[in-house]
Structures are given as structure tokens and as C-alpha cells.
Amino acid sequence: MTFRGLIAVVLTPFALLPAALAQGLPDLGDASQGSFSALEERRLGDEIMREVRADKHYSDDAETTDYLNALGNRLASKGADVRQDFQFFLMQDRQINAFALPGGNIGVNSGLILAAQAESELASVMAHEMAHVTQRHIARIIDQQKNSTIMSLAALAIAVLAARSSSDVSGAALALGQAGAVQNLLNFTRDHEREADRVGLQILEGAGFDPRAMATFFERLQRATRAYDGGAPSYLRTHPMTYERIADIQNRLDRLPYKQVPDSTEFQLVRAKLRVDLDTPGDSRTFFEESLAERRFLSEAASRYGLVASLVRLKDYARAKKEFETLRKTAAAHPMIETLGCRIRREAGEIEAAIGCFRDALRAYPRERAITYDYADVLLTAGRPEPALAVIGTRLQSFAEDHRLYLLQARAYAMQGKRLAQHRATGEAYARMGNYAGAVEQMRIAVKSGDGDFYQLSAAEARLRELRKIDDAMRKEKSRF
Ligand SMILES: [Zn+2]
């Protein structure tokens, strides 16, 4: 089911759902049994994330995702009273929006990151969404809805509602004759918005960002609204109250001295990267050429980074290398810049040079996820599974839950003709993506593969039994509906 399909389905009262549709729905637990626990919320969050990952806008770009999580951690670690795990993820979507889902999952659209003119502005929206999570708004909606005709599934609508533009949701709701019910839920969230503003500002200020950024950002979005064909940006449509509240807060903040908070290099580089990904390569090249020529930029390094990335997409490798040399001479050393340099070589087909480049980059920045993936990938492209497995193995020692490492590992084992190991690694990847049925299937193939030694075979059999148990338990829960 697509993410969009999910929206339409969750807005239908559960009792009216055809059985066939209900099967694909996230498991919400039994709403009649007490309040929605943090564990149930976490599990619901995992289910929804499976749908989100299948959405065409979802991006697992390591550099951007790691940047968003680093910024989120900065907010969470110093922000006021935040005791909760957050996972931030990127949606490659021009719509200016961010949204909180159950279990601490927060989506940030690339449109929002590009619209932010300062890191504090981006941080202000993230802090607001984090506040929805810390105040357990979703669980509270689910509890509130227990006695209404709308079952707990409708609460999910709120989460998904914030995820997508309100016009989508109202369209789906009207089609299903549920407009009134949706309006009730919307009213219910207004108190949540006020609370998220208040707590979000505390988080923002506690982490040392400019508290005025929230108001500045909303004002700019409001002004830009006229330029939008489809009306206000989705974030303003789902957060109309926020703007009024923020204007209020700003009046009070105006008496405080102005606080200059410098933007991180990552903020600038990630914005350049996202622009290259969203625009056509020709458009982004022109954009960065002009910004460099007119010296109209927030960061010269980021503009040149954007120009080089555009040139790579245009396959103009000679000029990309030339501009990259200038970038490297003028900008401070940074893993994203090193990675871009290596990617020029890889895209230009200079595989041996790319291997050496990524190896050096990983030595300089051993913790960088993107470099690890790229290095292992280029080794596999060159038909060298052994060193690729060594790189992946080292990383797995610290990050055993990273499904992408297992997928790379499976590719390496396939290249070596090790079928048991290949399917076991694929199964481990699926399990970490929440696809237990797929994991069981892969582990069954692994056991039957006929290769591997006694130790490997019994380990795979034990793992198959474990995964079957988890898969059975999850099926049983679903059949309770
Ligand atoms: Zn909100």
C-alpha cells in the first residue's frame, strides 16, 4: 500500500473497512484495553515507517539523514527535559513540511530545509515536532478516541494528516463522507499545537538556538504564500494556530538582546546537495554559477559544492574536477567535501582512483556512514568482495542494526557464490526493515542452500526459529482485528 493509500484508509472508521483492506493496516493494539503505552506507540511507529519507506518521496540518503539526526540530537540533549529517542528521516519533497509520527519518528521535507535561511529556523520546526512526540500527543488522541465511533485507527489519521498537506486529507475524507469526524479531530489538535509551540520553544532555546527563528521563519513562509500556486505551504495549512501564537511570543522576545547563532557547515552543504537533487542539473548549475558570480550566497563553500555536484550530474567531469580543486583549496576540510571528490572519480568511471579516494576518506573520517557505504559499494563494483566484507564487518561491530550493511554484505557473498551467507545476510536486512515474513523466507533459503559449514548451518537454523517466532507473534496480533 502506498503512503497516500494509507491516508485514505485510515480515515475510514474501522468498522466499515473491508477485511481485505484491513489486512494491510498497521497494528494498533486493542484500544479498549487501557491507555496506549509507549511500547505500543513504538511498535505502531515501526509499522508506519514500513509504509513511509515505500513512499516514492522517502530518501535514505546517509549524509542528509545523519545531519538531521545530529541536529535533532543537539536539540534533544540540551533541550529542556527531553527523554525520548528520535529518528529523523528525509522526504524528497518540495512541499514545505515536517511531521511527527508515533514512536519518535519525524519526517522532514527537503522543501523545508531549502526554505530555511538559517539553521535555527530549521531547528525551530524540528523542535516543534519533537514536542508533539515528548508530550505524547498521538497516544493522547488515541486514548481520547476510545469511546467515539472512530476507532483508534482514526488517530493514525492525525499523524498522517500532519505528514501530508491538509488538502489531500480533506479530499479523502469528503470522498468517504467523514468530513465532520475529521473536523473534530482537527479541533482536538489545536491544544496540542499550542503545547508543541510552548515546549518546542523551550527545546530550541535550551539547545542554544535563536528562539526568534521560529517567528522569523513563519513570517517568511506566510509572505511567500502568495507565490504558491496551490495556496499556503502544507506546514502552514496544518499549523495555522502556530503562526498567531508565534507572533505573540515574538512580541515578548523582542525585548531580549539579539542572539547570533552561526550555522553549521553541514547545514549549508546539505542544502546545496538537496537543491541539486530536487532541481534539474542544468537549473542547479545555473543557480550556483550565478550565486558564485554575484557573490550572493550564505556560504561560498556550499555554493561551490552545489556547482560541483550539478556538474557531476551533467557528466561534465573535467569541469567538476577543476571546480572541486578550487573548493578544496578554499573551504575547510569536511567529510561531505571529501566524499564529493571521490564521487566525481567514481561517476567518471575511474574506479581504482575512487577506491583509493574512499579508502583515504574513511581513514580520515572513520565514523562517516556515507563513506562506508560508498567505499564498500565501489569495491563491489570493482569485483572485490573480500575487502568490501572487511569494511562492512568493521562497521557492523558498532552498528549491528543497520540494514544497509547487510544488503551490501549479501551482494558481496553473492559475488563469492556463498549462497547460505548471502540469504542469511538478506534475511538479517529484511528483519531490520520490519519485514519478518521476508526474513523467514530468506533464512529458509539459506538453510536449504546446501553450502556453508556445520557451524554456519546450525546458526542459520537457530536464527530461522527465532524469526519464525517473531513473525508468528506479529501475525497473531493482526488477526485479532
Ligand atoms: Zn504541530
Coordinates of C-alpha atoms and ligand atoms in Angstrom, one line a residue:
M1 CA 0.0 0.0 0.0
T2 CA 1.3 3.4 -0.8
F3 CA 1.6 6.1 1.8
R4 CA -1.1 8.1 0.1
G5 CA -3.3 5.0 0.1
L6 CA -2.8 4.7 3.8
I7 CA -4.2 8.1 4.3
A8 CA -7.4 7.3 2.6
V9 CA -7.8 4.0 4.5
V10 CA -7.1 5.3 8.0
L11 CA -9.7 8.0 7.6
T12 CA -12.4 5.3 7.2
P13 CA -14.0 4.2 10.5
F14 CA -12.6 0.9 11.2
A15 CA -15.9 -0.9 11.3
L16 CA -16.6 0.0 7.7
L17 CA -13.3 -1.4 6.4
P18 CA -13.5 -4.3 4.1
A19 CA -11.5 -7.2 5.6
A20 CA -9.1 -7.2 2.6
L21 CA -8.1 -3.6 3.3
A22 CA -7.8 -4.1 7.0
Q23 CA -5.1 -6.7 6.5
G24 CA -2.6 -4.1 5.3
L25 CA -3.2 -1.8 8.2
P26 CA -0.7 -1.1 11.0
D27 CA -1.4 -3.0 14.1
L28 CA -2.5 -0.5 16.7
G29 CA -3.2 -2.9 19.6
D30 CA -6.5 -3.1 21.3
A31 CA -7.7 0.4 22.1
S32 CA -10.3 -0.8 24.6
Q33 CA -7.6 -2.1 26.9
G34 CA -6.2 0.8 28.9
S35 CA -4.1 3.6 27.6
F36 CA -1.8 3.4 24.7
S37 CA 1.6 2.5 26.1
A38 CA 5.0 3.9 24.9
L39 CA 5.8 0.4 23.7
E40 CA 2.7 0.2 21.6
E41 CA 3.4 3.6 20.2
R42 CA 6.9 2.5 19.3
R43 CA 5.5 -0.6 17.5
L44 CA 2.9 1.4 15.7
G45 CA 5.7 3.8 14.7
D46 CA 7.7 0.9 13.2
E47 CA 4.6 -0.3 11.2
I48 CA 4.0 3.2 9.8
M49 CA 7.7 3.6 9.0
R50 CA 7.4 0.5 6.8
E51 CA 4.8 2.3 4.8
V52 CA 6.8 5.5 4.7
R53 CA 9.9 3.8 3.4
A54 CA 7.8 2.5 0.5
D55 CA 6.7 6.1 -0.4
K56 CA 8.4 7.5 -3.5
H57 CA 9.4 10.6 -1.7
Y58 CA 11.2 8.8 1.1
S59 CA 15.0 9.1 0.9
D60 CA 17.6 7.2 3.0
D61 CA 20.5 9.4 1.9
A62 CA 23.0 8.9 4.6
E63 CA 24.6 12.4 4.6
T64 CA 21.3 14.2 5.0
T65 CA 19.8 11.7 7.4
D66 CA 22.9 11.8 9.6
Y67 CA 22.8 15.6 9.5
L68 CA 19.1 15.7 10.6
N69 CA 19.7 13.3 13.4
A70 CA 22.8 15.2 14.6
L71 CA 20.8 18.4 14.7
G72 CA 17.9 16.5 16.4
N73 CA 20.3 15.1 19.0
R74 CA 21.7 18.6 19.6
L75 CA 18.1 19.7 20.4
A76 CA 17.3 16.6 22.4
S77 CA 20.5 16.5 24.5
K78 CA 20.5 20.1 25.7
G79 CA 16.8 20.9 25.2
A80 CA 14.5 21.1 28.2
D81 CA 13.6 17.7 29.7
V82 CA 13.7 15.6 26.6
R83 CA 13.8 11.9 27.4
Q84 CA 12.9 10.1 24.2
D85 CA 14.5 8.6 21.2
F86 CA 14.0 10.3 18.0
Q87 CA 14.6 9.1 14.4
F88 CA 14.6 11.8 11.8
F89 CA 14.2 11.0 8.1
L90 CA 14.2 12.9 4.8
M91 CA 11.3 13.2 2.4
Q92 CA 12.5 14.4 -1.1
D93 CA 9.5 16.7 -1.5
R94 CA 9.3 20.3 -2.5
Q95 CA 6.4 20.9 -0.2
I96 CA 7.5 22.9 2.9
N97 CA 6.6 20.4 5.6
A98 CA 7.7 18.4 8.6
F99 CA 5.7 15.9 10.6
A100 CA 5.8 13.7 13.7
L101 CA 4.7 10.1 13.6
P102 CA 4.2 7.7 16.5
G103 CA 7.2 6.5 18.3
G104 CA 9.6 9.4 17.8
N105 CA 9.8 9.2 14.0
I106 CA 10.0 12.7 12.5
G107 CA 9.9 13.4 8.8
V108 CA 11.5 16.5 7.3
N109 CA 10.8 17.5 3.7
S110 CA 13.7 18.8 1.6
G111 CA 11.4 21.8 0.7
L112 CA 11.5 22.8 4.4
I113 CA 15.3 22.5 4.6
L114 CA 15.7 24.7 1.5
A115 CA 13.2 27.2 2.7
A116 CA 15.1 27.7 6.0
Q117 CA 17.6 30.6 5.7
A118 CA 19.3 29.8 9.0
E119 CA 19.9 26.6 10.9
S120 CA 17.9 28.0 13.8
E121 CA 14.8 28.2 11.5
L122 CA 15.1 24.5 10.6
A123 CA 15.7 23.7 14.2
S124 CA 12.6 25.6 15.3
V125 CA 10.3 23.4 13.2
M126 CA 12.1 20.3 14.3
A127 CA 11.8 21.3 17.9
H128 CA 8.0 21.9 17.5
E129 CA 7.6 18.4 16.0
M130 CA 9.8 16.9 18.8
A131 CA 7.4 18.5 21.3
H132 CA 4.5 16.7 19.7
V133 CA 6.4 13.5 20.5
T134 CA 7.6 14.3 24.0
Q135 CA 4.1 15.4 25.0
R136 CA 2.8 12.1 23.7
H137 CA 0.1 13.8 21.6
I138 CA -0.6 10.8 19.4
A139 CA -1.2 8.4 22.4
R140 CA -3.4 11.0 24.0
I141 CA -5.5 11.3 20.8
I142 CA -5.8 7.5 20.7
D143 CA -7.0 7.4 24.3
Q144 CA -9.4 10.3 23.7
Q145 CA -10.9 8.5 20.7
K146 CA -11.7 5.2 22.6
N147 CA -15.4 6.0 23.1
S148 CA -16.1 7.6 19.8
T149 CA -17.3 5.9 16.6
I150 CA -13.9 6.4 15.2
M151 CA -11.7 3.6 16.4
S152 CA -8.1 4.0 17.3
L153 CA -7.1 3.8 13.6
A154 CA -8.6 7.2 13.1
A155 CA -5.9 8.6 15.5
L156 CA -3.4 7.5 13.0
A157 CA -5.1 9.9 10.6
I158 CA -3.8 12.8 12.7
A159 CA -0.3 11.6 12.5
V160 CA -0.6 11.1 8.8
L161 CA -2.5 14.2 8.4
A162 CA 0.4 16.2 9.6
A163 CA 2.5 14.2 7.3
R164 CA 0.7 15.4 4.2
S165 CA -1.0 18.5 3.0
S166 CA -4.4 19.1 4.6
S167 CA -6.0 19.3 1.1
D168 CA -5.1 15.7 0.5
V169 CA -6.7 14.6 3.8
S170 CA -9.9 16.7 3.4
G171 CA -10.3 15.4 -0.1
A172 CA -10.0 11.8 1.0
A173 CA -12.3 12.5 4.0
L174 CA -15.0 14.1 1.9
A175 CA -14.9 11.2 -0.5
L176 CA -15.5 8.9 2.4
G177 CA -18.2 11.1 4.0
Q178 CA -16.1 11.6 7.1
A179 CA -15.6 15.4 6.9
G180 CA -17.3 16.0 10.3
A181 CA -15.3 13.4 12.1
V182 CA -12.1 14.8 10.7
Q183 CA -13.0 18.3 11.7
N184 CA -13.5 17.0 15.3
L185 CA -10.0 15.5 15.3
L186 CA -8.6 18.7 13.9
N187 CA -10.1 20.8 16.7
F188 CA -8.7 18.4 19.2
T189 CA -5.2 19.0 17.9
R190 CA -5.3 22.8 18.4
D191 CA -4.4 22.5 22.1
H192 CA -1.6 20.2 21.0
E193 CA -0.3 22.8 18.6
R194 CA -0.2 25.4 21.4
E195 CA 1.6 23.0 23.7
A196 CA 4.0 22.0 20.9
D197 CA 4.8 25.7 20.4
R198 CA 5.5 26.3 24.0
V199 CA 7.6 23.1 24.6
G200 CA 9.2 23.4 21.2
L201 CA 10.5 26.9 22.0
Q202 CA 11.9 25.6 25.3
I203 CA 13.7 22.9 23.4
L204 CA 15.0 25.4 20.9
E205 CA 16.2 27.9 23.5
G206 CA 17.7 25.2 25.7
A207 CA 19.8 23.9 22.9
G208 CA 21.2 27.4 22.3
F209 CA 19.5 28.2 19.0
D210 CA 17.9 31.6 18.2
P211 CA 14.4 31.4 19.7
R212 CA 13.3 34.2 17.3
A213 CA 13.9 31.9 14.4
M214 CA 10.5 30.3 14.7
A215 CA 8.7 33.6 14.3
T216 CA 11.0 34.8 11.5
F217 CA 10.6 31.5 9.6
F218 CA 6.8 31.5 9.8
E219 CA 6.6 35.1 8.8
R220 CA 8.7 34.5 5.7
L221 CA 6.6 31.4 4.8
Q222 CA 3.5 33.5 5.2
R223 CA 4.9 36.2 2.9
A224 CA 5.9 33.6 0.4
T225 CA 2.4 32.1 0.4
R226 CA 1.3 34.4 -2.4
A227 CA 3.9 32.9 -4.7
Y228 CA 2.5 29.4 -4.3
D229 CA 0.0 28.2 -6.8
G230 CA -1.6 25.7 -4.5
G231 CA -2.1 28.2 -1.6
A232 CA -0.1 28.1 1.6
P233 CA 2.8 25.7 2.2
S234 CA 1.5 22.5 3.8
Y235 CA 3.2 23.2 7.0
L236 CA 1.2 26.5 7.4
R237 CA -2.0 24.7 6.5
T238 CA -1.6 22.1 9.2
H239 CA -0.2 24.8 11.6
P240 CA -2.4 27.9 11.2
M241 CA -2.6 28.4 15.0
T242 CA 1.2 28.3 15.3
Y243 CA 1.6 31.5 13.4
E244 CA -0.6 33.5 15.6
R245 CA 1.0 32.1 18.7
I246 CA 4.5 32.7 17.4
A247 CA 3.6 36.4 16.7
D248 CA 2.6 36.6 20.3
I249 CA 5.8 35.0 21.5
Q250 CA 7.9 37.3 19.2
N251 CA 6.4 40.4 20.8
R252 CA 7.8 39.2 24.2
L253 CA 11.1 38.1 22.7
D254 CA 11.7 41.5 21.1
R255 CA 12.8 42.8 24.4
L256 CA 15.6 40.3 24.6
P257 CA 19.0 41.1 23.1
Y258 CA 19.6 39.6 19.6
K259 CA 21.3 36.3 19.6
Q260 CA 23.5 35.4 16.7
V261 CA 23.8 31.6 16.3
P262 CA 26.2 30.6 13.5
D263 CA 25.0 27.9 11.0
S264 CA 26.9 24.6 10.8
T265 CA 28.9 23.7 7.7
E266 CA 26.6 20.7 7.3
F267 CA 23.5 22.8 7.2
Q268 CA 24.9 24.7 4.2
L269 CA 26.3 21.7 2.4
V270 CA 23.1 19.6 2.9
R271 CA 21.0 22.5 1.5
A272 CA 23.3 22.7 -1.6
K273 CA 23.0 18.9 -2.0
L274 CA 19.2 18.9 -1.7
R275 CA 18.9 21.6 -4.3
V276 CA 21.0 19.6 -6.8
D277 CA 18.8 16.6 -6.1
L278 CA 15.5 18.4 -6.5
D279 CA 16.2 20.7 -9.5
T280 CA 17.2 19.6 -13.0
P281 CA 21.0 19.5 -13.2
G282 CA 21.0 22.4 -15.7
D283 CA 18.9 24.6 -13.4
S284 CA 21.0 23.9 -10.4
R285 CA 24.3 24.5 -12.3
T286 CA 22.9 27.9 -13.4
F287 CA 21.7 28.7 -9.8
F288 CA 25.1 28.0 -8.3
E289 CA 27.1 29.7 -11.1
E290 CA 25.1 32.9 -10.6
S291 CA 25.3 32.8 -6.9
L292 CA 29.1 32.5 -7.1
A293 CA 29.4 35.1 -9.8
E294 CA 27.3 37.6 -7.9
R295 CA 28.7 36.5 -4.5
R296 CA 25.1 36.1 -3.4
F297 CA 25.3 33.1 -1.0
L298 CA 25.1 32.1 2.6
S299 CA 28.3 30.1 2.2
E300 CA 30.7 30.2 -0.7
A301 CA 31.9 26.6 0.0
A302 CA 28.3 25.3 -0.2
S303 CA 27.6 27.1 -3.4
R304 CA 30.8 25.6 -5.0
Y305 CA 29.9 22.2 -3.6
G306 CA 26.5 22.6 -5.3
L307 CA 28.1 23.6 -8.6
V308 CA 30.4 20.6 -8.5
A309 CA 27.5 18.2 -7.7
S310 CA 25.5 19.7 -10.6
L311 CA 28.4 19.2 -12.9
V312 CA 28.7 15.6 -11.9
R313 CA 25.0 15.1 -12.7
L314 CA 25.6 16.7 -16.1
K315 CA 28.6 14.3 -16.6
D316 CA 30.9 17.3 -17.1
Y317 CA 33.7 15.6 -15.1
A318 CA 36.6 17.7 -16.4
R319 CA 35.0 20.9 -15.1
A320 CA 33.7 19.2 -12.0
K321 CA 37.3 18.3 -11.1
K322 CA 38.5 21.8 -11.8
E323 CA 35.8 23.4 -9.6
F324 CA 36.5 20.8 -6.9
E325 CA 40.1 21.8 -6.7
T326 CA 39.1 25.3 -6.1
L327 CA 36.6 24.1 -3.4
R328 CA 39.2 22.1 -1.7
K329 CA 41.7 25.0 -1.6
T330 CA 39.2 27.5 -0.3
A331 CA 37.0 25.5 2.1
A332 CA 37.8 23.9 5.4
A333 CA 38.2 20.1 5.3
H334 CA 34.9 18.4 5.6
P335 CA 33.8 14.7 5.1
M336 CA 31.0 15.7 2.7
I337 CA 33.5 17.6 0.6
E338 CA 36.0 14.7 0.5
T339 CA 33.1 12.3 -0.4
L340 CA 32.0 14.5 -3.3
G341 CA 35.6 14.5 -4.6
C342 CA 35.6 10.7 -4.5
R343 CA 32.2 10.5 -6.2
I344 CA 33.5 12.5 -9.2
R345 CA 36.0 9.8 -9.8
R346 CA 33.5 7.0 -9.3
E347 CA 31.0 8.6 -11.7
A348 CA 33.7 9.3 -14.2
G349 CA 34.4 5.6 -14.2
E350 CA 37.9 5.9 -12.6
I351 CA 37.1 3.1 -10.2
E352 CA 40.7 2.4 -8.9
A353 CA 41.1 6.1 -8.2
A354 CA 37.7 6.2 -6.5
I355 CA 38.7 3.2 -4.3
G356 CA 41.9 4.8 -3.1
C357 CA 40.0 8.1 -2.5
F358 CA 37.2 6.5 -0.4
R359 CA 39.8 4.5 1.5
D360 CA 41.7 7.6 2.4
A361 CA 38.4 9.4 3.2
L362 CA 37.3 6.6 5.5
R363 CA 40.7 6.7 7.3
A364 CA 40.3 10.4 7.9
Y365 CA 36.6 10.1 8.9
P366 CA 36.1 6.5 10.2
R367 CA 32.6 7.3 11.6
E368 CA 31.1 8.6 8.4
R369 CA 28.2 6.2 7.3
A370 CA 28.1 7.6 3.7
I371 CA 31.8 7.0 3.1
T372 CA 31.4 3.4 4.5
Y373 CA 28.6 2.6 2.0
D374 CA 30.3 4.3 -0.9
Y375 CA 33.6 2.6 -0.2
A376 CA 32.0 -0.9 0.1
D377 CA 29.9 -0.2 -3.0
V378 CA 32.8 0.9 -5.2
L379 CA 34.8 -2.2 -4.1
L380 CA 31.9 -4.4 -5.1
T381 CA 31.6 -2.6 -8.4
A382 CA 35.3 -3.4 -9.0
G383 CA 34.5 -7.1 -8.2
R384 CA 36.4 -7.1 -4.9
P385 CA 34.1 -8.7 -2.3
E386 CA 36.8 -9.6 0.3
P387 CA 37.9 -6.0 1.1
A388 CA 34.2 -4.9 0.9
L389 CA 33.3 -7.6 3.5
A390 CA 36.1 -6.4 5.8
V391 CA 34.8 -2.8 5.6
I392 CA 31.2 -3.9 6.3
G393 CA 32.3 -6.2 9.1
T394 CA 34.2 -3.4 10.9
R395 CA 31.2 -1.2 10.7
L396 CA 28.8 -3.9 11.8
Q397 CA 30.7 -4.3 15.1
S398 CA 29.3 -0.8 16.1
F399 CA 26.1 -0.7 14.1
A400 CA 24.6 -4.1 14.1
E401 CA 21.1 -2.8 13.4
D402 CA 22.0 -1.1 10.1
H403 CA 20.1 -2.9 7.4
R404 CA 22.0 -1.4 4.5
L405 CA 25.2 -3.0 5.8
Y406 CA 23.5 -6.4 5.5
L407 CA 22.3 -5.7 2.0
L408 CA 25.9 -4.8 1.0
Q409 CA 27.1 -7.9 2.7
A410 CA 24.6 -10.0 0.8
R411 CA 25.9 -8.6 -2.5
A412 CA 29.5 -9.5 -1.5
Y413 CA 28.6 -13.1 -0.6
A414 CA 26.6 -13.5 -3.8
M415 CA 29.7 -12.4 -5.7
Q416 CA 31.7 -15.1 -3.8
G417 CA 29.0 -17.7 -4.6
K418 CA 28.3 -18.3 -0.9
R419 CA 24.5 -18.8 -1.0
L420 CA 23.9 -19.6 2.7
A421 CA 25.7 -16.5 3.8
Q422 CA 24.1 -14.4 1.0
H423 CA 20.5 -15.3 2.0
R424 CA 21.2 -15.1 5.7
A425 CA 22.5 -11.5 5.2
T426 CA 19.4 -10.6 3.1
G427 CA 17.2 -12.1 5.9
E428 CA 19.0 -10.0 8.5
A429 CA 18.4 -6.9 6.4
Y430 CA 14.7 -7.7 6.0
A431 CA 14.3 -8.3 9.7
R432 CA 15.8 -4.9 10.5
M433 CA 13.4 -3.3 8.0
G434 CA 10.5 -4.9 9.9
N435 CA 9.7 -7.4 7.1
Y436 CA 9.7 -10.6 9.2
A437 CA 7.9 -12.7 6.6
G438 CA 10.6 -11.9 4.1
A439 CA 13.3 -12.6 6.7
V440 CA 11.9 -16.0 7.4
E441 CA 11.7 -16.8 3.7
Q442 CA 15.4 -15.8 3.2
M443 CA 16.5 -17.8 6.2
R444 CA 14.7 -20.8 4.8
I445 CA 16.5 -20.5 1.5
A446 CA 19.8 -20.1 3.5
V447 CA 19.2 -23.3 5.4
K448 CA 18.4 -25.2 2.2
S449 CA 21.2 -23.7 0.2
G450 CA 23.5 -26.7 0.6
D451 CA 26.6 -24.8 1.2
G452 CA 28.2 -23.4 4.4
D453 CA 29.8 -25.5 7.2
F454 CA 28.1 -27.2 10.2
Y455 CA 28.5 -24.1 12.4
Q456 CA 27.0 -21.8 9.8
L457 CA 24.1 -24.1 9.1
S458 CA 23.2 -24.5 12.8
A459 CA 23.4 -20.8 13.3
A460 CA 21.1 -20.2 10.3
E461 CA 18.7 -22.8 11.7
A462 CA 18.6 -21.2 15.1
R463 CA 18.0 -17.8 13.5
L464 CA 15.2 -19.2 11.4
R465 CA 13.5 -20.5 14.5
E466 CA 13.8 -17.1 16.2
L467 CA 12.5 -15.2 13.3
R468 CA 9.5 -17.6 12.8
K469 CA 8.5 -16.9 16.4
I470 CA 8.6 -13.1 15.9
D471 CA 6.7 -13.5 12.6
D472 CA 4.0 -15.7 14.1
A473 CA 3.5 -13.4 17.1
M474 CA 3.0 -10.5 14.7
R475 CA 0.5 -12.4 12.6
K476 CA -1.5 -13.4 15.7
E477 CA -1.7 -9.7 16.7
K478 CA -3.0 -8.7 13.3
S479 CA -5.7 -11.4 13.2
R480 CA -7.3 -10.0 16.4
F481 CA -8.9 -7.3 14.3
Ligands
ZN1 ZN 2.3 20.9 15.1

